[in-house]
Amino acid sequence: QVQLVESGGGLVQAGDSLRLSCAASGRTFSRFAMGWFRQAPGKEREFVAAITWNGGYTKYADSAKGRFTISKDNAKNTIYLQMNSLKPEDTAVYSCTAQTYTDYVRMTGTAWGQGTQVTVSS
């Protein structure tokens, strides 16, 4: 089992930045990659970004490209999501997930954290 704990969410104004963290523990070696997803009220969960543990290959949703950066610290089993130029439409609960290779390709997830709320005011 993989345990995931997110942190770093909060209330910010449009144009501000936030850095989310996701600490992984447990059987992390069995996972190919880690990803960030978000879910806004009344909407389905959507993919934001992902990064492979080995090689650090990344992928982003179109809404995140140019504003968000996903990174990792293998020694700490932690991934980050640096979010710049935040917009009100970025408001959502952000969750991290441990991904198998199939999850990474399909932009889905298997094990999930509890999520952290990001609220962007206009």
CSV table of C-alpha atoms in Angstrom, one decimal:
chain,number,residue,atom,x,y,z
A,1,GLN,CA,0.0,0.0,0.0
A,2,VAL,CA,1.0,3.6,-0.7
A,3,GLN,CA,0.1,6.4,1.6
A,4,LEU,CA,-0.1,9.9,0.3
A,5,VAL,CA,-0.3,13.2,2.2
A,6,GLU,CA,-0.8,16.5,0.5
A,7,SER,CA,-0.2,19.9,1.9
A,8,GLY,CA,0.3,23.5,0.9
A,9,GLY,CA,-3.2,24.5,-0.2
A,10,GLY,CA,-4.8,27.8,0.9
A,11,LEU,CA,-6.7,30.9,-0.1
A,12,VAL,CA,-4.9,33.2,-2.5
A,13,GLN,CA,-5.7,36.0,-4.9
A,14,ALA,CA,-5.7,35.8,-8.6
A,15,GLY,CA,-2.1,36.1,-9.9
A,16,ASP,CA,-0.6,34.6,-6.8
A,17,SER,CA,1.5,31.4,-6.5
A,18,LEU,CA,1.2,28.3,-4.3
A,19,ARG,CA,3.4,25.3,-3.9
A,20,LEU,CA,1.7,22.0,-3.1
A,21,SER,CA,3.5,19.0,-1.7
A,22,CYS,CA,2.7,15.3,-1.6
A,23,ALA,CA,4.7,13.0,0.6
A,24,ALA,CA,4.5,9.3,-0.3
A,25,SER,CA,5.2,6.4,2.0
A,26,GLY,CA,4.8,2.6,1.8
A,27,ARG,CA,5.3,0.6,-1.3
A,28,THR,CA,6.3,3.6,-3.5
A,29,PHE,CA,8.8,1.5,-5.4
A,30,SER,CA,6.0,-0.3,-7.0
A,31,ARG,CA,4.7,2.9,-8.6
A,32,PHE,CA,5.9,4.2,-11.9
A,33,ALA,CA,4.9,7.8,-11.5
A,34,MET,CA,3.0,10.3,-9.4
A,35,GLY,CA,0.4,12.7,-10.5
A,36,TRP,CA,-1.7,15.7,-9.4
A,37,PHE,CA,-5.4,15.9,-10.1
A,38,ARG,CA,-8.1,18.4,-9.1
A,39,GLN,CA,-11.8,18.5,-8.6
A,40,ALA,CA,-13.8,21.6,-8.5
A,41,PRO,CA,-17.3,21.7,-6.9
A,42,GLY,CA,-19.9,20.1,-9.2
A,43,LYS,CA,-17.2,18.9,-11.7
A,44,GLU,CA,-15.4,15.7,-12.3
A,45,ARG,CA,-11.9,15.1,-11.2
A,46,GLU,CA,-9.4,16.2,-13.9
A,47,PHE,CA,-5.8,15.5,-14.6
A,48,VAL,CA,-3.3,18.3,-13.9
A,49,ALA,CA,0.2,17.0,-14.1
A,50,ALA,CA,2.3,13.8,-13.7
A,51,ILE,CA,6.0,12.9,-13.3
A,52,THR,CA,7.9,9.6,-13.4
A,53,TRP,CA,10.0,8.6,-10.5
A,54,ASN,CA,12.8,7.6,-12.8
A,55,GLY,CA,13.9,10.1,-15.4
A,56,GLY,CA,11.5,12.8,-14.2
A,57,TYR,CA,9.5,12.7,-17.4
A,58,THR,CA,6.5,15.1,-17.1
A,59,LYS,CA,3.2,15.7,-18.7
A,60,TYR,CA,0.6,18.5,-18.1
A,61,ALA,CA,-3.0,19.3,-18.8
A,62,ASP,CA,-3.4,22.1,-21.3
A,63,SER,CA,-4.8,24.3,-18.4
A,64,ALA,CA,-1.5,23.8,-16.5
A,65,LYS,CA,1.0,24.2,-19.2
A,66,GLY,CA,3.2,27.4,-18.8
A,67,ARG,CA,1.8,28.1,-15.3
A,68,PHE,CA,2.3,24.9,-13.2
A,69,THR,CA,5.5,22.9,-12.7
A,70,ILE,CA,5.6,19.4,-11.3
A,71,SER,CA,8.8,18.2,-9.6
A,72,LYS,CA,10.1,15.5,-7.3
A,73,ASP,CA,12.5,14.7,-4.6
A,74,ASN,CA,13.3,11.0,-4.7
A,75,ALA,CA,15.2,11.1,-1.5
A,76,LYS,CA,12.1,12.4,0.3
A,77,ASN,CA,9.6,10.5,-1.7
A,78,THR,CA,7.8,13.8,-2.3
A,79,ILE,CA,6.4,15.5,-5.3
A,80,TYR,CA,5.6,19.2,-5.7
A,81,LEU,CA,3.3,21.3,-7.8
A,82,GLN,CA,4.4,24.9,-8.2
A,83,MET,CA,1.4,26.9,-9.3
A,84,ASN,CA,2.0,30.4,-10.7
A,85,SER,CA,-0.4,33.0,-12.1
A,86,LEU,CA,-3.3,31.3,-10.3
A,87,LYS,CA,-6.8,32.0,-11.7
A,88,PRO,CA,-10.2,31.7,-10.0
A,89,GLU,CA,-10.9,28.7,-12.2
A,90,ASP,CA,-8.0,26.9,-10.6
A,91,THR,CA,-10.1,26.7,-7.4
A,92,ALA,CA,-10.4,23.0,-6.5
A,93,VAL,CA,-9.4,20.2,-4.2
A,94,TYR,CA,-6.0,19.1,-5.4
A,95,SER,CA,-5.1,15.4,-4.8
A,96,CYS,CA,-2.0,13.4,-5.6
A,97,THR,CA,-2.0,9.9,-6.8
A,98,ALA,CA,0.5,7.1,-7.2
A,99,GLN,CA,0.4,5.8,-10.8
A,100,THR,CA,1.3,2.6,-12.5
A,101,TYR,CA,2.6,2.8,-16.0
A,102,THR,CA,-0.9,2.3,-17.3
A,103,ASP,CA,-2.2,5.1,-15.0
A,104,TYR,CA,0.5,7.4,-16.3
A,105,VAL,CA,-0.3,6.7,-20.0
A,106,ARG,CA,-4.1,7.0,-19.4
A,107,MET,CA,-3.8,9.9,-17.0
A,108,THR,CA,-5.6,8.1,-14.2
A,109,GLY,CA,-4.6,7.1,-10.7
A,110,THR,CA,-4.8,4.2,-8.3
A,111,ALA,CA,-3.8,5.3,-4.7
A,112,TRP,CA,-5.0,8.7,-3.6
A,113,GLY,CA,-4.3,11.2,-0.9
A,114,GLN,CA,-7.0,13.1,1.0
A,115,GLY,CA,-6.5,16.3,-1.0
A,116,THR,CA,-5.8,19.9,-0.2
A,117,GLN,CA,-8.1,22.8,-0.9
A,118,VAL,CA,-6.9,25.6,-3.2
A,119,THR,CA,-9.1,28.7,-3.4
A,120,VAL,CA,-8.3,31.6,-5.7
A,121,SER,CA,-10.2,34.7,-5.3
A,122,SER,CA,-10.7,37.3,-8.1
